[in-house]
Amino acid sequence: MASSHSHPLFDYLLQAADTSLVLGHRLSEWCGHGPVLEQDLALANIALDLLGEARSYYQYAAELEGLGRTEDDLAYLRSAVEYRNPLLVEQPNGDFAHTVVRQFLFDNYHYHLLKALQASPDATLAAIAEKAVKEAAYHLKWSSEWLIRLGDGTDESRRRLDKAIATLWRYQDELLAPTPAEAALQALGVLPAYHDLQPTMQAHAAHVLAEATVPAPTGPGYQGAGGKLGRHSEHLGYLLAELQYLQRTYPGLQW
Amino acid sequence: MNESLTASRQPPTTKKIWALLEEVLDPEVPVLSILDLGIVRDVRVDGARITVTITPTYSGCPAMSAIGTDIRLRLLAEGYPDVVIKNQLSPAWTTDWLSEAGRRKLVEYGIAAPVPGTATGHALKLFGQDTAVRCPLCQSENTRLINQFGSTACKALYQCQDCREPFDYFKCH
Ligand SMILES: [Zn+2]
């Protein structure tokens, strides 16, 4: 198929792939540092699922582009300004509460999006969603339960959770703000209309916050956005420096 | 391709290939063959070319590329060098595709088999256990979920409340 870099599906696949790769990399940074062994394992498992999903999107993007680039080229040889992930997923891990809130905001979006994407007329995208949604269900259960435990836990866990919510909640709006590429695909029915996802996402978040005894965050305030268009926080550059180190230093190196 | 390899003269039957695939084991749970796992979706023989279609268990499962290599090696050893491995995502693999023999082998190996028909995650049902999981050591159903995420992508960690042993559960998917 002849396609250019500006093909909306290609752009969207990179965005979806970058999002899962960057968050998966962040979670992998916990490996060996988790608060208890079981949660160390949980974080690494979720990281691995996201990495696998990212590979599916990158492979499809490379095939669609048809210029001979591989999944590895797309992951390892694009710079921060070419990365299309939303700002939320590149935010540093912080403490465990910070990681849980970031994960909850992502999982709540990711699970509901994948559910809808299974009905996409794009067969490959639908197949990737069908596969990943089962994993995303376990992720959302994990982050929802931990948000509740931390909120309804000790004074210390609550203090940390409140701080994480105050820092990270502002990044969720970018997830559902369509880029021009996403809007083009929504018009074709390839992607679901994001405002259709909003009610179920909001209902789940309200339920989890109530169980956690945490009041719903109020006010729009400053909204972090721009990552999906390549305008990133300083954090992404450091993350990619580590993620891409080997291929940048020894181009073409193989194991 | 490789002159040092002598290809079998006769094209194989698909039945023969299925029989060979029964000998390829899951690298992470080596008592299960890939047929027990239910990941082989199709086998096609087209002249000398053999196409094996497999479906991944989990998106990021590192065993998948090892399984592809193991299939090639097994068929190569039998004199079939022209092997194509196709990956098929849809329909998505489910633990409901585990064979009866596979379920039995899992329990004998000390891993609780997935409870059939519970193969979808209940993302919105919080703090609940999927179902009663039977201890593979003492058969008690008085068991407790320790961690939804275990030593590999396919397992959750449980503990038996009666014999007190922790054990792996091949979780529903
Ligand atoms: Zn027991």
Tab-separated table of C-alpha atoms and ligand atoms in Angstrom:
chain	number	residue	atom	x	y	z
A	1	MET	CA	0.000	0.000	0.000
A	2	ALA	CA	1.362	3.419	-0.904
A	3	SER	CA	1.108	5.632	2.114
A	4	SER	CA	2.842	8.681	3.436
A	5	HIS	CA	3.862	9.746	6.904
A	6	SER	CA	0.802	11.934	7.164
A	7	HIS	CA	-1.697	9.098	6.761
A	8	PRO	CA	-4.051	9.506	9.755
A	9	LEU	CA	-4.074	5.780	10.545
A	10	PHE	CA	-0.268	5.690	10.516
A	11	ASP	CA	-0.193	8.720	12.837
A	12	TYR	CA	-2.704	7.158	15.178
A	13	LEU	CA	-0.885	3.808	15.291
A	14	LEU	CA	2.309	5.589	16.294
A	15	GLN	CA	0.415	7.491	18.976
A	16	ALA	CA	-1.119	4.309	20.389
A	17	ALA	CA	2.206	2.456	20.185
A	18	ASP	CA	4.207	5.291	21.773
A	19	THR	CA	1.644	5.577	24.563
A	20	SER	CA	1.867	1.913	25.530
A	21	LEU	CA	5.633	1.787	25.081
A	22	VAL	CA	6.335	4.879	27.201
A	23	LEU	CA	4.019	3.795	30.019
A	24	GLY	CA	5.367	0.239	29.838
A	25	HIS	CA	8.895	1.617	30.128
A	26	ARG	CA	7.922	3.764	33.112
A	27	LEU	CA	6.415	0.740	34.865
A	28	SER	CA	9.486	-1.346	34.099
A	29	GLU	CA	11.527	1.190	36.083
A	30	TRP	CA	9.818	-0.227	39.192
A	31	CYS	CA	11.306	-3.669	38.580
A	32	GLY	CA	13.240	-4.562	41.729
A	33	HIS	CA	11.944	-1.455	43.556
A	34	GLY	CA	8.287	-2.355	44.209
A	35	PRO	CA	6.932	-1.830	47.725
A	36	VAL	CA	6.395	-5.589	48.140
A	37	LEU	CA	7.357	-8.494	45.912
A	38	GLU	CA	3.779	-9.173	44.733
A	39	GLN	CA	3.329	-5.596	43.544
A	40	ASP	CA	6.759	-5.540	41.959
A	41	LEU	CA	5.557	-8.526	39.914
A	42	ALA	CA	2.238	-6.859	39.126
A	43	LEU	CA	3.948	-3.728	37.796
A	44	ALA	CA	6.332	-5.776	35.646
A	45	ASN	CA	3.431	-7.861	34.294
A	46	ILE	CA	1.484	-4.769	33.297
A	47	ALA	CA	4.627	-3.320	31.712
A	48	LEU	CA	5.044	-6.478	29.643
A	49	ASP	CA	1.428	-6.431	28.454
A	50	LEU	CA	1.813	-2.813	27.333
A	51	LEU	CA	5.067	-3.574	25.553
A	52	GLY	CA	3.386	-6.415	23.684
A	53	GLU	CA	0.496	-4.189	22.671
A	54	ALA	CA	2.924	-1.470	21.524
A	55	ARG	CA	4.700	-3.998	19.311
A	56	SER	CA	1.424	-4.914	17.592
A	57	TYR	CA	0.761	-1.255	16.748
A	58	TYR	CA	4.350	-0.613	15.602
A	59	GLN	CA	4.307	-3.714	13.388
A	60	TYR	CA	1.058	-2.620	11.793
A	61	ALA	CA	2.372	0.938	11.350
A	62	ALA	CA	5.563	-0.338	9.700
A	63	GLU	CA	3.566	-2.559	7.364
A	64	LEU	CA	1.179	0.263	6.498
A	65	GLU	CA	4.039	2.667	5.799
A	66	GLY	CA	5.679	0.118	3.510
A	67	LEU	CA	9.058	1.839	3.453
A	68	GLY	CA	11.026	-0.991	4.993
A	69	ARG	CA	11.139	0.477	8.497
A	70	THR	CA	10.633	-2.116	11.227
A	71	GLU	CA	8.933	-1.981	14.617
A	72	ASP	CA	12.382	-1.483	16.156
A	73	ASP	CA	13.174	1.466	13.869
A	74	LEU	CA	9.929	3.144	14.904
A	75	ALA	CA	10.532	2.613	18.613
A	76	TYR	CA	14.267	3.237	18.821
A	77	LEU	CA	15.067	5.754	16.115
A	78	ARG	CA	12.473	8.497	16.544
A	79	SER	CA	13.241	11.539	18.658
A	80	ALA	CA	11.137	12.996	21.476
A	81	VAL	CA	9.423	15.550	19.193
A	82	GLU	CA	8.347	12.679	16.941
A	83	TYR	CA	6.828	10.749	19.835
A	84	ARG	CA	3.036	11.035	20.008
A	85	ASN	CA	2.143	9.823	23.504
A	86	PRO	CA	-0.025	12.000	25.764
A	87	LEU	CA	1.815	13.749	28.604
A	88	LEU	CA	0.241	11.596	31.318
A	89	VAL	CA	2.201	8.447	30.514
A	90	GLU	CA	5.627	10.104	30.444
A	91	GLN	CA	5.238	11.575	33.949
A	92	PRO	CA	7.807	10.098	36.346
A	93	ASN	CA	6.853	7.266	38.680
A	94	GLY	CA	7.095	9.294	41.896
A	95	ASP	CA	5.951	7.185	44.831
A	96	PHE	CA	3.630	4.180	44.631
A	97	ALA	CA	0.509	6.367	44.994
A	98	HIS	CA	1.690	8.505	42.089
A	99	THR	CA	2.167	5.426	39.916
A	100	VAL	CA	-1.254	4.068	40.917
A	101	VAL	CA	-3.069	7.305	40.023
A	102	ARG	CA	-1.269	7.609	36.690
A	103	GLN	CA	-2.135	3.983	35.962
A	104	PHE	CA	-5.751	4.404	36.997
A	105	LEU	CA	-6.276	7.399	34.710
A	106	PHE	CA	-4.691	5.515	31.828
A	107	ASP	CA	-6.411	2.169	32.479
A	108	ASN	CA	-9.852	3.726	32.768
A	109	TYR	CA	-9.350	5.304	29.334
A	110	HIS	CA	-7.485	2.363	27.794
A	111	TYR	CA	-9.964	-0.342	28.816
A	112	HIS	CA	-13.028	1.561	27.614
A	113	LEU	CA	-11.307	2.594	24.392
A	114	LEU	CA	-10.227	-0.984	23.590
A	115	LYS	CA	-13.719	-2.270	24.294
A	116	ALA	CA	-15.098	0.101	21.669
A	117	LEU	CA	-12.198	-0.453	19.246
A	118	GLN	CA	-13.076	-4.136	18.922
A	119	ALA	CA	-15.910	-2.997	16.664
A	120	SER	CA	-13.618	-0.967	14.387
A	121	PRO	CA	-14.032	-1.721	10.671
A	122	ASP	CA	-10.224	-1.802	10.499
A	123	ALA	CA	-9.741	-5.539	11.041
A	124	THR	CA	-6.160	-5.321	12.324
A	125	LEU	CA	-6.941	-2.582	14.815
A	126	ALA	CA	-9.992	-4.522	15.991
A	127	ALA	CA	-7.896	-7.690	16.407
A	128	ILE	CA	-5.244	-5.875	18.461
A	129	ALA	CA	-8.011	-4.433	20.658
A	130	GLU	CA	-9.688	-7.819	21.069
A	131	LYS	CA	-6.389	-9.212	22.336
A	132	ALA	CA	-5.383	-6.278	24.546
A	133	VAL	CA	-8.751	-5.596	26.161
A	134	LYS	CA	-8.572	-8.802	28.206
A	135	GLU	CA	-5.253	-7.674	29.651
A	136	ALA	CA	-6.436	-4.082	30.152
A	137	ALA	CA	-9.358	-5.416	32.216
A	138	TYR	CA	-6.918	-6.907	34.732
A	139	HIS	CA	-4.939	-3.649	34.765
A	140	LEU	CA	-7.995	-1.524	35.514
A	141	LYS	CA	-9.039	-3.865	38.289
A	142	TRP	CA	-5.560	-3.604	39.808
A	143	SER	CA	-5.283	0.192	39.683
A	144	SER	CA	-8.895	0.720	40.834
A	145	GLU	CA	-8.404	-1.515	43.856
A	146	TRP	CA	-5.127	0.148	44.805
A	147	LEU	CA	-6.589	3.619	44.489
A	148	ILE	CA	-9.317	2.543	46.921
A	149	ARG	CA	-6.871	0.923	49.354
A	150	LEU	CA	-4.658	4.002	49.437
A	151	GLY	CA	-7.551	6.447	49.781
A	152	ASP	CA	-9.335	4.435	52.444
A	153	GLY	CA	-6.110	3.286	54.108
A	154	THR	CA	-3.837	5.109	56.557
A	155	ASP	CA	-3.275	8.848	56.998
A	156	GLU	CA	0.032	8.446	55.222
A	157	SER	CA	-1.376	6.570	52.220
A	158	ARG	CA	-4.206	9.098	51.982
A	159	ARG	CA	-1.826	12.065	52.104
A	160	ARG	CA	0.216	10.564	49.274
A	161	LEU	CA	-2.854	9.696	47.223
A	162	ASP	CA	-4.265	13.217	47.558
A	163	LYS	CA	-0.964	14.648	46.393
A	164	ALA	CA	-0.838	12.317	43.391
A	165	ILE	CA	-4.413	13.196	42.385
A	166	ALA	CA	-3.645	16.912	42.703
A	167	THR	CA	-0.621	16.485	40.435
A	168	LEU	CA	-1.915	14.071	37.802
A	169	TRP	CA	-5.673	14.492	37.352
A	170	ARG	CA	-5.075	17.471	35.053
A	171	TYR	CA	-3.481	15.203	32.443
A	172	GLN	CA	-6.524	13.071	31.751
A	173	ASP	CA	-8.357	15.480	29.440
A	174	GLU	CA	-5.660	15.136	26.779
A	175	LEU	CA	-6.521	11.452	26.433
A	176	LEU	CA	-9.968	12.245	25.040
A	177	ALA	CA	-9.100	15.395	23.075
A	178	PRO	CA	-8.890	14.217	19.450
A	179	THR	CA	-5.911	15.234	17.333
A	180	PRO	CA	-6.585	16.002	13.656
A	181	ALA	CA	-5.595	12.400	12.835
A	182	GLU	CA	-7.935	10.980	15.468
A	183	ALA	CA	-10.773	13.242	14.305
A	184	ALA	CA	-10.257	12.071	10.707
A	185	LEU	CA	-10.424	8.431	11.807
A	186	GLN	CA	-13.486	9.096	13.962
A	187	ALA	CA	-15.214	10.616	10.940
A	188	LEU	CA	-14.534	7.358	9.081
A	189	GLY	CA	-15.751	5.278	12.024
A	190	VAL	CA	-12.322	3.659	12.441
A	191	LEU	CA	-12.041	5.121	15.953
A	192	PRO	CA	-14.986	5.505	18.336
A	193	ALA	CA	-16.300	8.977	19.156
A	194	TYR	CA	-14.550	9.826	22.405
A	195	HIS	CA	-17.566	11.567	23.931
A	196	ASP	CA	-19.293	8.169	23.822
A	197	LEU	CA	-16.565	6.774	26.079
A	198	GLN	CA	-16.809	9.596	28.572
A	199	PRO	CA	-19.962	8.601	30.518
A	200	THR	CA	-18.719	5.073	31.369
A	201	MET	CA	-15.243	6.381	32.220
A	202	GLN	CA	-16.716	9.062	34.452
A	203	ALA	CA	-19.065	6.625	36.142
A	204	HIS	CA	-16.241	4.210	36.917
A	205	ALA	CA	-13.975	6.995	38.230
A	206	ALA	CA	-16.801	8.354	40.409
A	207	HIS	CA	-17.433	4.879	41.841
A	208	VAL	CA	-13.759	4.281	42.615
A	209	LEU	CA	-13.253	7.723	44.167
A	210	ALA	CA	-16.342	7.263	46.327
A	211	GLU	CA	-15.087	3.863	47.532
A	212	ALA	CA	-11.744	5.493	48.259
A	213	THR	CA	-13.583	8.194	50.274
A	214	VAL	CA	-11.866	10.804	48.097
A	215	PRO	CA	-13.889	13.829	46.932
A	216	ALA	CA	-14.021	14.207	43.145
A	217	PRO	CA	-11.259	16.564	41.962
A	218	THR	CA	-12.760	19.926	41.073
A	219	GLY	CA	-12.060	22.717	38.628
A	220	PRO	CA	-10.324	22.514	35.286
A	221	GLY	CA	-7.300	24.637	36.288
A	222	TYR	CA	-4.167	24.073	34.240
A	223	GLN	CA	-4.624	21.214	31.784
A	224	GLY	CA	-1.547	19.404	30.564
A	225	ALA	CA	-1.762	18.702	26.824
A	226	GLY	CA	0.269	18.727	23.613
A	227	GLY	CA	2.052	15.389	23.922
A	228	LYS	CA	-0.065	13.803	21.194
A	229	LEU	CA	1.222	16.530	18.857
A	230	GLY	CA	4.850	16.071	19.897
A	231	ARG	CA	5.084	18.838	22.511
A	232	HIS	CA	6.414	16.955	25.501
A	233	SER	CA	7.543	17.651	29.033
A	234	GLU	CA	11.273	17.431	29.745
A	235	HIS	CA	10.741	13.950	31.205
A	236	LEU	CA	10.337	12.183	27.859
A	237	GLY	CA	13.821	13.054	26.627
A	238	TYR	CA	15.437	11.384	29.636
A	239	LEU	CA	13.201	8.357	29.273
A	240	LEU	CA	14.044	7.928	25.579
A	241	ALA	CA	17.751	8.457	26.263
A	242	GLU	CA	17.653	5.304	28.345
A	243	LEU	CA	15.169	3.356	26.206
A	244	GLN	CA	17.015	4.082	22.955
A	245	TYR	CA	20.587	4.073	24.281
A	246	LEU	CA	21.753	0.835	22.708
A	247	GLN	CA	20.456	1.451	19.173
A	248	ARG	CA	21.641	5.072	19.233
A	249	THR	CA	25.113	4.121	20.418
A	250	TYR	CA	25.530	0.971	18.327
A	251	PRO	CA	23.198	1.446	15.346
A	252	GLY	CA	21.826	-1.811	14.006
A	253	LEU	CA	23.144	-3.848	16.900
A	254	GLN	CA	21.482	-7.238	17.252
A	255	TRP	CA	21.406	-9.553	20.234
B	1	MET	CA	18.050	-22.771	0.723
B	2	ASN	CA	20.608	-24.631	2.795
B	3	GLU	CA	22.475	-27.258	0.769
B	4	SER	CA	23.552	-29.215	3.831
B	5	LEU	CA	19.968	-30.054	4.660
B	6	THR	CA	18.298	-32.852	2.817
B	7	ALA	CA	14.611	-32.196	2.516
B	8	SER	CA	12.281	-35.147	2.805
B	9	ARG	CA	11.334	-36.402	-0.621
B	10	GLN	CA	7.636	-36.724	0.063
B	11	PRO	CA	5.503	-33.766	1.067
B	12	PRO	CA	4.153	-34.525	4.536
B	13	THR	CA	0.509	-34.947	5.373
B	14	THR	CA	-1.053	-32.332	7.624
B	15	LYS	CA	-1.752	-35.174	10.052
B	16	LYS	CA	1.959	-35.844	10.312
B	17	ILE	CA	2.673	-32.155	10.991
B	18	TRP	CA	0.025	-32.026	13.719
B	19	ALA	CA	1.678	-35.055	15.315
B	20	LEU	CA	5.068	-33.306	15.260
B	21	LEU	CA	3.572	-30.149	16.778
B	22	GLU	CA	2.337	-32.263	19.687
B	23	GLU	CA	6.037	-32.633	20.569
B	24	VAL	CA	6.663	-28.866	20.759
B	25	LEU	CA	6.333	-27.733	24.364
B	26	ASP	CA	5.423	-24.455	25.992
B	27	PRO	CA	8.806	-23.129	27.226
B	28	GLU	CA	7.211	-21.629	30.335
B	29	VAL	CA	5.029	-24.592	31.337
B	30	PRO	CA	7.008	-27.466	29.792
B	31	VAL	CA	4.424	-30.132	30.556
B	32	LEU	CA	2.054	-28.592	28.024
B	33	SER	CA	2.417	-29.072	24.303
B	34	ILE	CA	1.443	-26.178	22.075
B	35	LEU	CA	-1.592	-28.257	21.047
B	36	ASP	CA	-2.607	-28.594	24.715
B	37	LEU	CA	-2.353	-24.821	24.943
B	38	GLY	CA	-4.685	-24.428	21.989
B	39	ILE	CA	-2.526	-21.894	20.173
B	40	VAL	CA	-2.146	-23.758	16.862
B	41	ARG	CA	-5.015	-22.555	14.697
B	42	ASP	CA	-4.148	-24.073	11.339
B	43	VAL	CA	-1.649	-26.229	9.484
B	44	ARG	CA	-1.310	-26.080	5.724
B	45	VAL	CA	0.919	-28.086	3.433
B	46	ASP	CA	1.511	-26.615	0.008
B	47	GLY	CA	4.119	-28.690	-1.831
B	48	ALA	CA	7.250	-28.456	0.289
B	49	ARG	CA	5.997	-25.419	2.190
B	50	ILE	CA	4.399	-25.837	5.590
B	51	THR	CA	2.434	-22.948	7.037
B	52	VAL	CA	1.613	-23.065	10.737
B	53	THR	CA	-0.763	-20.437	12.065
B	54	ILE	CA	-0.471	-19.716	15.764
B	55	THR	CA	-2.269	-17.243	17.986
B	56	PRO	CA	-0.450	-15.508	20.848
B	57	THR	CA	-1.518	-16.252	24.403
B	58	TYR	CA	-0.651	-12.783	25.748
B	59	SER	CA	0.414	-9.660	23.848
B	60	GLY	CA	3.827	-9.450	25.470
B	61	CYS	CA	4.455	-13.137	26.066
B	62	PRO	CA	8.161	-13.706	25.421
B	63	ALA	CA	7.443	-17.406	24.898
B	64	MET	CA	5.781	-16.715	21.547
B	65	SER	CA	8.960	-16.122	19.548
B	66	ALA	CA	10.588	-19.090	21.294
B	67	ILE	CA	7.620	-21.229	20.272
B	68	GLY	CA	7.955	-20.087	16.649
B	69	THR	CA	11.636	-21.081	16.700
B	70	ASP	CA	10.878	-24.417	18.345
B	71	ILE	CA	8.294	-25.260	15.669
B	72	ARG	CA	10.832	-24.509	12.942
B	73	LEU	CA	13.510	-26.598	14.625
B	74	ARG	CA	11.199	-29.558	15.148
B	75	LEU	CA	10.071	-29.557	11.504
B	76	LEU	CA	13.611	-28.953	10.271
B	77	ALA	CA	14.827	-31.975	12.224
B	78	GLU	CA	12.238	-34.005	10.342
B	79	GLY	CA	13.558	-32.717	6.999
B	80	TYR	CA	11.094	-29.889	6.385
B	81	PRO	CA	13.062	-26.656	6.029
B	82	ASP	CA	10.387	-24.575	4.291
B	83	VAL	CA	8.269	-23.443	7.232
B	84	VAL	CA	6.223	-20.267	7.511
B	85	ILE	CA	4.909	-19.255	10.941
B	86	LYS	CA	1.882	-16.990	10.731
B	87	ASN	CA	0.667	-15.055	13.745
B	88	GLN	CA	-3.050	-14.515	13.984
B	89	LEU	CA	-4.498	-12.174	16.610
B	90	SER	CA	-8.204	-12.722	16.042
B	91	PRO	CA	-10.107	-14.576	17.359
B	92	ALA	CA	-8.136	-13.855	20.522
B	93	TRP	CA	-6.781	-16.845	22.392
B	94	THR	CA	-8.717	-17.851	25.476
B	95	THR	CA	-7.962	-20.323	28.245
B	96	ASP	CA	-11.175	-22.079	27.189
B	97	TRP	CA	-9.070	-23.495	24.325
B	98	LEU	CA	-6.844	-25.483	26.674
B	99	SER	CA	-7.320	-29.183	25.935
B	100	GLU	CA	-8.691	-31.599	28.530
B	101	ALA	CA	-5.334	-33.377	28.541
B	102	GLY	CA	-3.652	-30.005	29.058
B	103	ARG	CA	-5.834	-29.197	32.041
B	104	ARG	CA	-5.015	-32.549	33.613
B	105	LYS	CA	-1.264	-32.121	32.990
B	106	LEU	CA	-1.360	-28.643	34.553
B	107	VAL	CA	-2.860	-29.928	37.791
B	108	GLU	CA	-0.391	-32.848	37.918
B	109	TYR	CA	2.386	-30.269	37.506
B	110	GLY	CA	1.057	-28.331	40.520
B	111	ILE	CA	-0.690	-25.482	38.692
B	112	ALA	CA	-4.439	-25.008	39.157
B	113	ALA	CA	-6.252	-25.138	35.812
B	114	PRO	CA	-8.439	-22.210	34.754
B	115	VAL	CA	-12.072	-22.605	35.669
B	116	PRO	CA	-13.844	-22.863	32.289
B	117	GLY	CA	-16.326	-20.256	31.168
B	118	THR	CA	-14.876	-17.471	33.312
B	119	ALA	CA	-12.564	-16.271	30.588
B	120	THR	CA	-13.311	-12.571	30.630
B	121	GLY	CA	-11.771	-10.210	33.135
B	122	HIS	CA	-14.276	-8.449	35.349
B	123	ALA	CA	-12.641	-5.044	35.333
B	124	LEU	CA	-15.478	-3.309	37.079
B	125	LYS	CA	-16.075	-5.983	39.712
B	126	LEU	CA	-13.556	-4.951	42.335
B	127	PHE	CA	-12.039	-7.017	45.137
B	128	GLY	CA	-13.860	-10.113	43.921
B	129	GLN	CA	-12.331	-13.466	43.114
B	130	ASP	CA	-13.274	-14.931	39.752
B	131	THR	CA	-14.460	-18.172	41.167
B	132	ALA	CA	-13.504	-21.024	43.492
B	133	VAL	CA	-10.032	-22.207	42.514
B	134	ARG	CA	-9.109	-25.710	43.656
B	135	CYS	CA	-5.771	-26.327	45.370
B	136	PRO	CA	-3.743	-28.677	43.100
B	137	LEU	CA	-2.128	-30.277	46.171
B	138	CYS	CA	-5.017	-31.100	48.517
B	139	GLN	CA	-8.044	-30.369	46.263
B	140	SER	CA	-9.514	-27.911	48.772
B	141	GLU	CA	-11.570	-25.066	47.317
B	142	ASN	CA	-10.856	-22.962	50.382
B	143	THR	CA	-8.195	-20.887	48.624
B	144	ARG	CA	-7.315	-17.218	48.505
B	145	LEU	CA	-6.030	-14.937	45.740
B	146	ILE	CA	-2.663	-13.459	46.760
B	147	ASN	CA	-1.806	-11.682	43.530
B	148	GLN	CA	-3.620	-11.398	40.204
B	149	PHE	CA	-0.187	-11.106	38.547
B	150	GLY	CA	2.161	-14.041	39.000
B	151	SER	CA	5.526	-15.340	37.865
B	152	THR	CA	4.499	-15.259	34.185
B	153	ALA	CA	1.777	-13.462	32.233
B	154	CYS	CA	-0.477	-16.523	32.341
B	155	LYS	CA	-0.502	-17.062	36.091
B	156	ALA	CA	-1.992	-15.651	39.265
B	157	LEU	CA	-0.721	-16.512	42.740
B	158	TYR	CA	-3.047	-18.257	45.201
B	159	GLN	CA	-2.696	-19.762	48.645
B	160	CYS	CA	-4.567	-22.751	50.032
B	161	GLN	CA	-6.208	-21.957	53.375
B	162	ASP	CA	-6.263	-25.619	54.350
B	163	CYS	CA	-2.838	-27.045	53.478
B	164	ARG	CA	-1.333	-23.502	53.515
B	165	GLU	CA	0.660	-24.071	50.333
B	166	PRO	CA	0.966	-21.214	47.865
B	167	PHE	CA	0.334	-22.292	44.266
B	168	ASP	CA	0.069	-20.906	40.753
B	169	TYR	CA	-3.280	-20.575	39.036
B	170	PHE	CA	-3.344	-20.567	35.242
B	171	LYS	CA	-5.649	-17.585	35.151
B	172	CYS	CA	-8.653	-17.165	32.934
B	173	HIS	CA	-8.261	-15.137	29.837
C	1	ZN	ZN	-4.271	-27.231	49.651
